[in-house]
Coordinates of C-alpha atoms in Angstrom, one line a residue:
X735 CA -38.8 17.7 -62.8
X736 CA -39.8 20.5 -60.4
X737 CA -37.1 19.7 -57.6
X738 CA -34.5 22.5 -57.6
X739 CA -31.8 19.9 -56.6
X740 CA -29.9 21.8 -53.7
X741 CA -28.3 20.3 -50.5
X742 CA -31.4 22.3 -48.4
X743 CA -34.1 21.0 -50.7
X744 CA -33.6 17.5 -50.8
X745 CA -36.3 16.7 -48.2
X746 CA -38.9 15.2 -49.4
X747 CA -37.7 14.6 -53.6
X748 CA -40.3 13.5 -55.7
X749 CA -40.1 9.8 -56.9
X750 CA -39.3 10.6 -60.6
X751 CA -35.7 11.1 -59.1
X752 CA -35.6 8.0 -57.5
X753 CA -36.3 6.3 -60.2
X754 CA -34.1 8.2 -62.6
X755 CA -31.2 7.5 -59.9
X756 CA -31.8 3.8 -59.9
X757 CA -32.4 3.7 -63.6
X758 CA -28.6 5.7 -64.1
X759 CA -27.2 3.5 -61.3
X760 CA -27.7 0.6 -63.3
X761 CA -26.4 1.8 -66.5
X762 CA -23.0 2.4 -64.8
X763 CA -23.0 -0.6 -62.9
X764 CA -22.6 -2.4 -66.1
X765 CA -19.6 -0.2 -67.4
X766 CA -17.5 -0.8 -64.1
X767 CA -14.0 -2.0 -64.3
X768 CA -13.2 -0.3 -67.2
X769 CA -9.7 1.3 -67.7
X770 CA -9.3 5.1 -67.7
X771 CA -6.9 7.9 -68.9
X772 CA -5.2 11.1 -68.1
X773 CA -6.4 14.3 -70.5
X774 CA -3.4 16.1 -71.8
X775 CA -2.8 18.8 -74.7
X776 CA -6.3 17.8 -75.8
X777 CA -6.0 13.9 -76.1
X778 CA -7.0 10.7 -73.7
X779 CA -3.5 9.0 -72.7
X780 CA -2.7 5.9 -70.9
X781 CA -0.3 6.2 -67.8
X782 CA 2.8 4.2 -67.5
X783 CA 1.6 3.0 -64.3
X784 CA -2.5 2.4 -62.6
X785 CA -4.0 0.7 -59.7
X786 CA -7.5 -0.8 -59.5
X787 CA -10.2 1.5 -57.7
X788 CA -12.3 -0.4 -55.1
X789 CA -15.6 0.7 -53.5
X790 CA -16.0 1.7 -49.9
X791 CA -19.3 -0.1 -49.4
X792 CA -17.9 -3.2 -50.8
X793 CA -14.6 -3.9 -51.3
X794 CA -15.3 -6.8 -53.9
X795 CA -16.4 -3.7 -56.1
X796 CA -13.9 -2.9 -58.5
X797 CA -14.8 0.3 -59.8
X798 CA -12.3 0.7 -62.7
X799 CA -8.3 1.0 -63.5
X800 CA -7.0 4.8 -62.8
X801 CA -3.7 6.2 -64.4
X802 CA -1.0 6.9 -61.7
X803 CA 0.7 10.0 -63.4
X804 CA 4.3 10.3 -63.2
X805 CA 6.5 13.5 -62.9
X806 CA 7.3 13.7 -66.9
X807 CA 2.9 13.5 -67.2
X808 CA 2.7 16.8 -65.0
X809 CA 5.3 18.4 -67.2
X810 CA 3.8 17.3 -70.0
X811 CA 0.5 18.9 -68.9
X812 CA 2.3 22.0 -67.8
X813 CA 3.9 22.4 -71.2
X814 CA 0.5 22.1 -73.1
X815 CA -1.2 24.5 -70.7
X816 CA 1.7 27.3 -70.6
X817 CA 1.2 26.5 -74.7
X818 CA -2.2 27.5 -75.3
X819 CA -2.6 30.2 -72.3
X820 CA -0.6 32.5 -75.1
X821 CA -4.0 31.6 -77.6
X822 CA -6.4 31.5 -74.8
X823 CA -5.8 34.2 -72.7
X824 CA -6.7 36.6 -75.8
X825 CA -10.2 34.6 -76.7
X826 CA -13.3 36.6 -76.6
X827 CA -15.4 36.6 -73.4
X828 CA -17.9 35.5 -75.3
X829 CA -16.2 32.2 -76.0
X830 CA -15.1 31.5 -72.7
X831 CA -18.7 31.8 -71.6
X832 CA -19.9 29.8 -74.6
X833 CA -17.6 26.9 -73.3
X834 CA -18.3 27.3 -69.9
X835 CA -22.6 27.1 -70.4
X836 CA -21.4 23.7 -72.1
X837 CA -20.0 22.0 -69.6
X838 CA -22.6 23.0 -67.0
X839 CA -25.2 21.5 -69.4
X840 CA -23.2 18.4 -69.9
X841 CA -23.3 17.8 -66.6
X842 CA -26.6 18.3 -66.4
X843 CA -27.5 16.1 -68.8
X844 CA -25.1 13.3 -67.1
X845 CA -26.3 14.1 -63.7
X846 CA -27.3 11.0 -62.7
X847 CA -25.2 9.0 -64.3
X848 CA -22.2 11.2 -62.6
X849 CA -23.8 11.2 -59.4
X850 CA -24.2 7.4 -59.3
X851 CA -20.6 7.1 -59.9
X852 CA -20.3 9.7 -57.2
X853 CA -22.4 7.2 -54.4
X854 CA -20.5 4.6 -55.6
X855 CA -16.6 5.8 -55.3
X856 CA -17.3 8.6 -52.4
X857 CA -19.7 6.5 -50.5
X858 CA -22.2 9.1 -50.1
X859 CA -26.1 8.5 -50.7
X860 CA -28.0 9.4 -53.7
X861 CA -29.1 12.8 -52.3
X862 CA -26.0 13.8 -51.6
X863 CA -24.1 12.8 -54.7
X864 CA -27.4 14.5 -56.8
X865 CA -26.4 17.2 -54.9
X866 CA -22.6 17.5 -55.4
X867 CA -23.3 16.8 -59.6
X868 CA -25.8 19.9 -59.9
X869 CA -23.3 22.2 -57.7
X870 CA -20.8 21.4 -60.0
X871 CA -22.9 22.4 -62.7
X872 CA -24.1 25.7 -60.9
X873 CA -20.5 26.5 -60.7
X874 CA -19.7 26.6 -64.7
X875 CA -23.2 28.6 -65.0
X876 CA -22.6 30.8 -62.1
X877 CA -19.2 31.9 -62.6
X878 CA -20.1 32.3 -66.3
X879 CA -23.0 34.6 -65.6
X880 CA -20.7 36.4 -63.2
X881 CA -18.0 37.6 -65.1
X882 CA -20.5 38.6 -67.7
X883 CA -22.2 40.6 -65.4
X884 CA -19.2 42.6 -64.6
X885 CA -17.4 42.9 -68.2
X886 CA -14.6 41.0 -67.5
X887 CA -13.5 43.2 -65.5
X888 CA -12.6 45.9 -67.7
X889 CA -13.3 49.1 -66.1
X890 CA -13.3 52.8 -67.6
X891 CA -12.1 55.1 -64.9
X892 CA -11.9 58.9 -64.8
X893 CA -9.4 60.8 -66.9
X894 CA -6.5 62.6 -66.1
X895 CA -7.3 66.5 -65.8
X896 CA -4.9 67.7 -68.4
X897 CA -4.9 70.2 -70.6
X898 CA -4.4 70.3 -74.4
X899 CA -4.7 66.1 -74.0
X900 CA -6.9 63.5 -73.4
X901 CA -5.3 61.0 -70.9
X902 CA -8.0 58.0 -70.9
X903 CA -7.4 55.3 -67.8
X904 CA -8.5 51.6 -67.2
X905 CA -8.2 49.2 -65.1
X906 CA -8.1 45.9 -66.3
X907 CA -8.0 42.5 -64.4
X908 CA -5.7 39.9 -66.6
X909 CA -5.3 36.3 -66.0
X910 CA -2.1 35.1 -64.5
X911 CA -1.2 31.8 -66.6
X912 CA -1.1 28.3 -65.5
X913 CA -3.2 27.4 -62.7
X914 CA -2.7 24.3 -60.7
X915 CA -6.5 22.8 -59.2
X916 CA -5.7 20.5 -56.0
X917 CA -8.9 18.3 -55.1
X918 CA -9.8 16.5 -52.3
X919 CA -11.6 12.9 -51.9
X920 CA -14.8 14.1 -50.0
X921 CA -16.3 16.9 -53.2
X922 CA -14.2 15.0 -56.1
X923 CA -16.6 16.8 -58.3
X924 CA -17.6 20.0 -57.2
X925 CA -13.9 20.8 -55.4
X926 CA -12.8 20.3 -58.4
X927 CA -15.1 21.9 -61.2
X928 CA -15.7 24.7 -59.3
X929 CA -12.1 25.9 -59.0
X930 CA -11.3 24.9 -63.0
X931 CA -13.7 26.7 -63.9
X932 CA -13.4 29.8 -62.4
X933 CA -9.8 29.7 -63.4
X934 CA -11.3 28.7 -67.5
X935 CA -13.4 31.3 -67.3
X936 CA -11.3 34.1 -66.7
X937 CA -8.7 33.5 -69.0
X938 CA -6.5 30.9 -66.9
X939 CA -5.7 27.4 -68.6
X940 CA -5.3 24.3 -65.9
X941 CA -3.3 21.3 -64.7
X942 CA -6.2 19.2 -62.3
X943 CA -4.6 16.6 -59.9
X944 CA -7.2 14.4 -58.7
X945 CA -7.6 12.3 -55.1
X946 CA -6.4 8.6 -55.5
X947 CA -9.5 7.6 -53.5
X948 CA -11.7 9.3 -56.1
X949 CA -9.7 8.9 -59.4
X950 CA -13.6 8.4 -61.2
X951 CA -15.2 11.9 -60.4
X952 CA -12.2 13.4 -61.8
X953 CA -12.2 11.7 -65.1
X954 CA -15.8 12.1 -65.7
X955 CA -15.4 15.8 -65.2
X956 CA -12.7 15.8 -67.5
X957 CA -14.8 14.3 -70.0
X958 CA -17.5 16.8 -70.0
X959 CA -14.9 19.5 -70.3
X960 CA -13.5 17.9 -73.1
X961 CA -16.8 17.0 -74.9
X962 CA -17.7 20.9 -74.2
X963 CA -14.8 21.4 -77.1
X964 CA -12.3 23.6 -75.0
X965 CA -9.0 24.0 -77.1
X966 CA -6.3 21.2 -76.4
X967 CA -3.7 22.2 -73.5
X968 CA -6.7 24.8 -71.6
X969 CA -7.3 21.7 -69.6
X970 CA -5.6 19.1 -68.7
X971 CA -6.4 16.3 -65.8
X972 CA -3.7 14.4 -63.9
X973 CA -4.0 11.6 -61.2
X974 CA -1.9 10.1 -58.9
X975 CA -0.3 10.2 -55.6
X976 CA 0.0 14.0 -54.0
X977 CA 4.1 12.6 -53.2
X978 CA 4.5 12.7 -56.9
X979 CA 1.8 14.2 -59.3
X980 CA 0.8 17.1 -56.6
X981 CA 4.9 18.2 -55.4
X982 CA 5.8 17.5 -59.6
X983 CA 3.2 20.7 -60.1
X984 CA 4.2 22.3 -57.4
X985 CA 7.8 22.5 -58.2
X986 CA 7.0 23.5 -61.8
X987 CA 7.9 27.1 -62.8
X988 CA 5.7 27.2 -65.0
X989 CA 2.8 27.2 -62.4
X990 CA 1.3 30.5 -61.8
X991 CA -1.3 29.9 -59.5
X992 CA -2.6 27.2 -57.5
X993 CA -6.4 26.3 -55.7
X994 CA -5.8 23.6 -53.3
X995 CA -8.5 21.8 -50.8
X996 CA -7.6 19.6 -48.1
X997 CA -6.2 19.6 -45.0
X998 CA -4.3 22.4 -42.8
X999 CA -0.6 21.1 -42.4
X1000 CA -1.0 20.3 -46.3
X1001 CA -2.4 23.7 -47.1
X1002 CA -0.2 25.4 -45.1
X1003 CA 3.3 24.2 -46.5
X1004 CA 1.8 24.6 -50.0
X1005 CA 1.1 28.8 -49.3
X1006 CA 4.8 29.0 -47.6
X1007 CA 6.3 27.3 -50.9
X1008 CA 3.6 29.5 -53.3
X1009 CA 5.5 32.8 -52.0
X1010 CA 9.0 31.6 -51.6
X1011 CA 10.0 31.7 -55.2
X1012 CA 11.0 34.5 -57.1
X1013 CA 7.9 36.5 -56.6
X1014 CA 4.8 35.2 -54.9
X1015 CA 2.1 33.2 -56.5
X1016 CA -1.6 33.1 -55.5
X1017 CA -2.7 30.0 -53.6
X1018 CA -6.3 30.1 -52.8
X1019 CA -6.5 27.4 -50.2
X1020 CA -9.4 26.4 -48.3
X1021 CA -8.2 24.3 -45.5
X1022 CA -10.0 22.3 -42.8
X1023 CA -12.8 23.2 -40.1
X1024 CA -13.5 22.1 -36.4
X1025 CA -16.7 23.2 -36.7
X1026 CA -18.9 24.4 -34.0
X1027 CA -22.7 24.7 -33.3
X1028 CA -24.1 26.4 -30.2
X1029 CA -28.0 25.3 -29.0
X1030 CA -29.4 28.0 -25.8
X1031 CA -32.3 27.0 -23.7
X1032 CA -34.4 29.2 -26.1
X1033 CA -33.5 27.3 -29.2
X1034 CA -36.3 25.0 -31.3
X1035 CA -34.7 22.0 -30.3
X1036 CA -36.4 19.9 -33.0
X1037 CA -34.9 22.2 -35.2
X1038 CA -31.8 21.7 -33.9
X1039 CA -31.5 18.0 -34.1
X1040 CA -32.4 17.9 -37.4
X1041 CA -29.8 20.0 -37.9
X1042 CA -27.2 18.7 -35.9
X1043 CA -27.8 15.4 -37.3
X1044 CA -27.6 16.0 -41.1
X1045 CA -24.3 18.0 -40.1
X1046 CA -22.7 15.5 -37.9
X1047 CA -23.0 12.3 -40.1
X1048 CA -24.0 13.9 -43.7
X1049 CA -21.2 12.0 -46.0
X1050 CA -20.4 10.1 -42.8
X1051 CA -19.0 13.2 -41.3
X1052 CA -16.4 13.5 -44.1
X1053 CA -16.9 17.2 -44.8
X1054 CA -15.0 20.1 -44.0
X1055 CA -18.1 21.8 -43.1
X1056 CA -18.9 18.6 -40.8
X1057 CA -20.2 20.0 -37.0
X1058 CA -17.8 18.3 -34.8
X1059 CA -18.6 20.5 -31.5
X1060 CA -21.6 21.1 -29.6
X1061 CA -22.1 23.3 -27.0
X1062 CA -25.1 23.1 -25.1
X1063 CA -26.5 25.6 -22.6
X1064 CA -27.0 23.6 -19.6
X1065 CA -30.5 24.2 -19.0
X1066 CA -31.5 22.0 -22.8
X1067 CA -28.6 19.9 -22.8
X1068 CA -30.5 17.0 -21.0
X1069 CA -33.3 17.3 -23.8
X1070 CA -31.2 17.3 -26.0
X1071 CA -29.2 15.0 -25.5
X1072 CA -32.0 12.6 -25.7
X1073 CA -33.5 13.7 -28.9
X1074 CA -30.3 13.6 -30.6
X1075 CA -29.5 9.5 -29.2
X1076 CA -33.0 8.6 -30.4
X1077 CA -32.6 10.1 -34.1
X1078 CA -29.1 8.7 -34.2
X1079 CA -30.0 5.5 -33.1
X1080 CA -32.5 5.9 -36.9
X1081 CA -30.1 6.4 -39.2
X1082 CA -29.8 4.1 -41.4
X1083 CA -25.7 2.7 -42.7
X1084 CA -25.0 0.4 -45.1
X1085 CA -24.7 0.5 -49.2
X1086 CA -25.2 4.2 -49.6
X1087 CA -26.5 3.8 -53.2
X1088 CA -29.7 1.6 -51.9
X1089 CA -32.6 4.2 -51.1
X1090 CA -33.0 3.3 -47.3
X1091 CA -29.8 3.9 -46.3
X1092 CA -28.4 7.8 -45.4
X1093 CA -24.9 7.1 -44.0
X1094 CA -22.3 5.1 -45.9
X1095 CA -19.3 4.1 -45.5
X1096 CA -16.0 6.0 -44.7
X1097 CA -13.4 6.6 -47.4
X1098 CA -10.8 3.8 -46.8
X1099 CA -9.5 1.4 -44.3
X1100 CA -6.8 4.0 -42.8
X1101 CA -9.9 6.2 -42.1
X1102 CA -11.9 3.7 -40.3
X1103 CA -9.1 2.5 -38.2
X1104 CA -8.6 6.3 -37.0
X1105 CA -12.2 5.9 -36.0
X1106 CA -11.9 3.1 -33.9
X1107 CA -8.6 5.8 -32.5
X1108 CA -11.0 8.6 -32.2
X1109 CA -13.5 6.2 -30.1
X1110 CA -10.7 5.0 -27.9
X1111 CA -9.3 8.6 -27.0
X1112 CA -13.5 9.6 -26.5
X1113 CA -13.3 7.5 -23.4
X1114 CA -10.0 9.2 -22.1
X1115 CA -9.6 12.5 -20.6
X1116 CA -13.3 12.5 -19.0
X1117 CA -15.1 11.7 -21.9
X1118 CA -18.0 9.2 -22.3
X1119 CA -19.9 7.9 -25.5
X1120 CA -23.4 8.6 -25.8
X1121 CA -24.1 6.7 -29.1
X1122 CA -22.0 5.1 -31.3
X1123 CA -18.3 4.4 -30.5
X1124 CA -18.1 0.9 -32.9
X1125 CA -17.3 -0.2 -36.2
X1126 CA -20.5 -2.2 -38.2
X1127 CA -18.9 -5.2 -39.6
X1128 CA -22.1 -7.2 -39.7
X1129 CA -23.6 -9.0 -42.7
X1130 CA -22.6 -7.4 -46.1
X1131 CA -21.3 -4.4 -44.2
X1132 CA -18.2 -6.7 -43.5
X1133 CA -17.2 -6.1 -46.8
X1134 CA -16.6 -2.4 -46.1
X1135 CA -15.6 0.7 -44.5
X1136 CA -19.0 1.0 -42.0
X1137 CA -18.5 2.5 -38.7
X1138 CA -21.4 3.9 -36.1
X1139 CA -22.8 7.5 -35.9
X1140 CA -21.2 8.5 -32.8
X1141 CA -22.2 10.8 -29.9
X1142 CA -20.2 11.9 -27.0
X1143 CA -19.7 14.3 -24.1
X1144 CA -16.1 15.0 -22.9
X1145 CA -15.4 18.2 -20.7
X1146 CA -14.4 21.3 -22.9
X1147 CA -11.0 20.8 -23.0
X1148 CA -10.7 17.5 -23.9
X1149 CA -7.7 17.5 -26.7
X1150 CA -10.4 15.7 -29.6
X1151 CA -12.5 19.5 -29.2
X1152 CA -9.4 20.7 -30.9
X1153 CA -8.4 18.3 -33.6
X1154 CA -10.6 17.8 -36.8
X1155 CA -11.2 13.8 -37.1
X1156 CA -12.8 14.1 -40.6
X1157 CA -15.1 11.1 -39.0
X1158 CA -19.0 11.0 -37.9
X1159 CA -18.3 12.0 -34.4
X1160 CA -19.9 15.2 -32.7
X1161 CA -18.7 16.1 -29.7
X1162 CA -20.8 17.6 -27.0
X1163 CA -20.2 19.7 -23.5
X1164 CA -22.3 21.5 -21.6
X1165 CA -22.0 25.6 -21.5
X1166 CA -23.4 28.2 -19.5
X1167 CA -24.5 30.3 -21.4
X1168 CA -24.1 31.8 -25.4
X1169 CA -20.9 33.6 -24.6
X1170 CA -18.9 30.6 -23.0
X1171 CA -20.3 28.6 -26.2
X1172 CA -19.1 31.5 -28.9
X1173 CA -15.5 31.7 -26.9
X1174 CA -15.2 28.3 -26.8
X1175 CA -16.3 27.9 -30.2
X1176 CA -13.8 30.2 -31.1
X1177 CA -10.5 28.7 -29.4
X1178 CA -10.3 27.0 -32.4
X1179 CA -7.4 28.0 -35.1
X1180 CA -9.7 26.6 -37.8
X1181 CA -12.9 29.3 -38.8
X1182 CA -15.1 27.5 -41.4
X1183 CA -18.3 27.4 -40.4
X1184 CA -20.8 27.5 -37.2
X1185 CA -24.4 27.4 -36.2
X1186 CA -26.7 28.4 -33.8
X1187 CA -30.0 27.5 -32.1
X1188 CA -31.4 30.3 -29.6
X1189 CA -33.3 32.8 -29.2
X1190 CA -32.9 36.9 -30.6
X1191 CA -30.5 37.8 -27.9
X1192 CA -28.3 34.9 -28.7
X1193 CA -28.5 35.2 -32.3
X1194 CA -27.1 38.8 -32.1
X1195 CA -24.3 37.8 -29.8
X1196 CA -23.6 34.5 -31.9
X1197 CA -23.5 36.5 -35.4
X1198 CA -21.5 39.4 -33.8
X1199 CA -18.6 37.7 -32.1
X1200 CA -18.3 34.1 -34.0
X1201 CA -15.1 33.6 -36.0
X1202 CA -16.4 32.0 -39.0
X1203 CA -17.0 32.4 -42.6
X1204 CA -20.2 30.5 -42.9
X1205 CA -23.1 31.0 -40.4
X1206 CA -26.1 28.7 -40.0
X1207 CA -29.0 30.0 -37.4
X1208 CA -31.9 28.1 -36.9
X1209 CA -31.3 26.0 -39.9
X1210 CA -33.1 22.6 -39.6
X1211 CA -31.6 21.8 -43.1
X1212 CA -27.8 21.5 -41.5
X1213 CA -26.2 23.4 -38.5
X1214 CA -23.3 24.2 -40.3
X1215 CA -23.2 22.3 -43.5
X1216 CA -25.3 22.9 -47.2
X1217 CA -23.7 25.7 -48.9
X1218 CA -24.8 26.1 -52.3
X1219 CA -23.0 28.5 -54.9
X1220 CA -24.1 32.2 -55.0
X1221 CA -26.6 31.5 -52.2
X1222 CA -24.4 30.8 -49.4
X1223 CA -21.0 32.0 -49.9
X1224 CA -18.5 29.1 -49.0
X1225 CA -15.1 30.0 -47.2
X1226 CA -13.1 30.1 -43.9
X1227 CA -11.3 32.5 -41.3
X1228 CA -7.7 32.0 -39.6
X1229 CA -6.3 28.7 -40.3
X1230 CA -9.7 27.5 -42.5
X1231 CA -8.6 29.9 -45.8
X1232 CA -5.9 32.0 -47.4
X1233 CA -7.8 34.8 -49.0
X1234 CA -10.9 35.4 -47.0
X1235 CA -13.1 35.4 -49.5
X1236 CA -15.6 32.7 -50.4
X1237 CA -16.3 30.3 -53.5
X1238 CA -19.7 30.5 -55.0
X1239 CA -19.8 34.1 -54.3
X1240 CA -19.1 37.4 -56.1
X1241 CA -15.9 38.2 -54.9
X1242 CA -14.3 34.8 -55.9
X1243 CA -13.1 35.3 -59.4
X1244 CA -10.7 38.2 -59.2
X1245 CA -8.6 36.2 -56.9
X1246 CA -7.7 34.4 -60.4
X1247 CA -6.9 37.7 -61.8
X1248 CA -3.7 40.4 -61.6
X1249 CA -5.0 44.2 -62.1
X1250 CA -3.4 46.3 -64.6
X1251 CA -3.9 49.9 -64.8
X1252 CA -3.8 51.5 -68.5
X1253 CA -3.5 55.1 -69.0
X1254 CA -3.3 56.5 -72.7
X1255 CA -2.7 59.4 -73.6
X1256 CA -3.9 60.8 -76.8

């Protein structure tokens, strides 16, 4: 198939992929409700306790039974990984990058069967779960190529100017040990894989806690690790509730490192507890975004709708990436505005897995009813909805979590400009000029991404003085959403990431490694 599958390419796809889609969509269909099984020291193992998995779209759906780990399965999975770092930290590069070209070709060949279990436990359409699978896979093979590219970090530097002697000096990056990989709902696959295998790759073994709303996506990536033939205890794969499996591997001393994605407060209290111990341990966490985009008079406003609208209600604005602010130089908002009501009004909602449809449905119950919060506080304050504002409850969509695309303008200091709703609701006011959109844009604690629609002069501005990690300008493929690995780096400023420095990018992997420096003297 020609199609590079990337979340900017997926315009037009050709209809071999629709077909294959369908084809793996009705494969799995008829292997739902099975029962699944944590991955520890190497083996499958049944949990003492599970729960039954329901789709969004339709709650009649029963996806599967998923293993509620307990505190004694984290240690147990601790144990096994603290076990065979002492073996693995010692295998050849060449190995590890053996292993990890297996995976990313396992999931390629399961991509559509693992993205069809990603439309139907996420909620997200076929596009978008295509495109989550091959990240995931672009992940194994780009870190892979990455650390080979550098040596594995093993780096001659100058001797010592002695005489009589040779004094020879290195510097050598070494992996730490354990490393804990905490994974949202929203990327079950890709939030996940990309972190384990970074951490695989350079010498680390892991203990994975999945999402309990995506139990599936976790599992299935387990499965390709383990068919890859990594060594029992490298990787191991937990689920169950954060209360439990996530503070069990937290509290473990055993745990050397940690990657966790998900929200701020969360994030936050795990970095204070990650350097509170003995010594600190790294915690790479990449935290939320209020995301902002900023369209001037001379911005291509077709451009920009496009782009506001796939970064708005993409995965029915359940992205940390998601725009959630617009500001609008006063002289286009009018236009705009307009443009943008017409192509929400064409967005299609419903089953996410059917072709038609782009939106689906939002994770749970709890997240739809902080919708209908959201759209009660939108009319508060000075705010108005534009678009939107409702739950869809009609027809078969009563069986699930549907709610509206929603647009609405509220005066820049409404409190919802501040708070990230994790829901498909932009907000819009109006703005002078560039500079009172970048500095509003900015009063945000949260720096993960932003875009921008204008002309030179505000480009220059925007790109100078924004307080982001990700920039988008003039991007009619997403305003501030579509990072792919090692073409757009993918991490956040101030209160959006701990280490700014980015996944899918060159500078990522060391943050898994300690530096040693080695001088010998001979």
């Amino acid at each position: 198939m020609g199609l590079k599958v990337t979340y900017a390419t997926m315009f037009d796809p050709p209809e071999e992929l629709h077909e294959r889609f369908d084809a793996a969509l009705a494969r799995v269909r008829a292997g739902l409700g099975a029962a699944h099984a944590l991955h520890v020291d190497g083996r499958d193992l049944p949990a003492a306790e599970s729960y039954e998995k329901r789709a969004p779209a339709d709650a009649r759906v029963v996806l599967g039974r998923f293993p509620l780990g307990s505190p004694a399965d984290v240690a147990r999975a601790t144990a096994a990984a603290a076990r065979a770092f002492l073996s693995w930290r010692f295998t050849p590069l060449a190995e590890r990058l053996r292993l990890a070209r297996r995976t990313a070709a396992l999931i390629e060949e399961r991509l559509y069967e693992i993205a069809a279990a990603l439309a139907l436990e996420v909620g997200k359409n076929r596009m978008e779960a295509l495109g989550e699978a091959q990240e995931t896979a672009d992940f194994w093979s780009g870190y892979a190529a990455e650390i080979e590219r550098v040596g594995g970090y093993d780096q001659p530097l100058p001797d010592d100017p002695l005489a009589g002697s040779r004094s020879r000096n290195r510097s050598v990056l070494k992996p730490y040990g354990v490393w804990g990989v905490i994974t949202p709902f929203n990327f079950p696959l890709a939030l996940a894989g990309g972190p384990v295998a970074a951490a695989l790759v350079t010498g680390n073994t892991v203990v994975q806690k999945g999402a309990t709303d995506t139990p599936w996506a976790g599992r299935l990536l387990a499965d390709c690790i383990r068919d890859a033939g990594y060594p029992p205890g490298v990787f191991n794969y937990i689920g169950g509730r954060g209360s439990v499996v996530g503070e069990a591997l937290v509290a473990d001393p055993r745990l050397a490192g940690v990657t966790f994605t998900g929200s701020y407060e969360v994030g936050m209290g795990l970095l204070r507890r990650m350097t509170s111990g003995k010594w600190p341990r790294p915690c790479i966490a990449e935290m939320g975004g209020k995301n902002a985009c900023i369209v001037t008079a001379s911005g291509d406003l077709e451009r920009a709708v496009c782009g506001i609208v796939r970064s708005a209600f993409g995965l029915t604005g359940q992205k940390c990436s998601a725009l959630s602010r617009l500001y609008v130089e006063e002289a286009a908002a009018n236009a705009l505005v307009a443009k943008l009501a017409e192509a929400i009004r064409g967005i299609r909602t419903g089953d996410p897995c059917r072709r038609e449809n782009w939106m689906g449905p939002v994770i749970n119950e709890r997240a739809a009813d902080a919708y209908e919060d959201c759209c009660v506080r939108l009319a508060q304050s000075g705010g108005r909805i534009l678009e939107g504002g409702r739950r869809l409850d009609d027809g078969e969509r009563a069986h699930g979590h549907f709610v509206a695309p929603t647009l609405a303008e509220a005066p820049a200091d409404h409190p919802l400009f501040q708070e990230e709703m994790f829901q498909p609701i932009l907000m819009l006011a109006r703005v002078r000029d560039v500079q009172e959109g970048v500095a509003l844009a900015n009063r945000s604690a949260l720096g993960l991404s932003a875009g921008c629609y204008g002309g030179p002069d505000d480009v220059r501005y925007f790109l100078d003085h924004i307080e982001a990690g990700v920039t988008y300008v003039n991007r009619p493929q997403g305003a501030t959403t579509g990072a792919w690995p090692f073409y757009q780096p993918f991490g956040g400023w101030k209160g959006s990431g701990s280490t700014g420095k980015a996944i899918g990018s060159s500078h990522y992997l060391p943050l898994y490694l300690r530096e040693q420096s080695q001088t010998i003297v001979e």
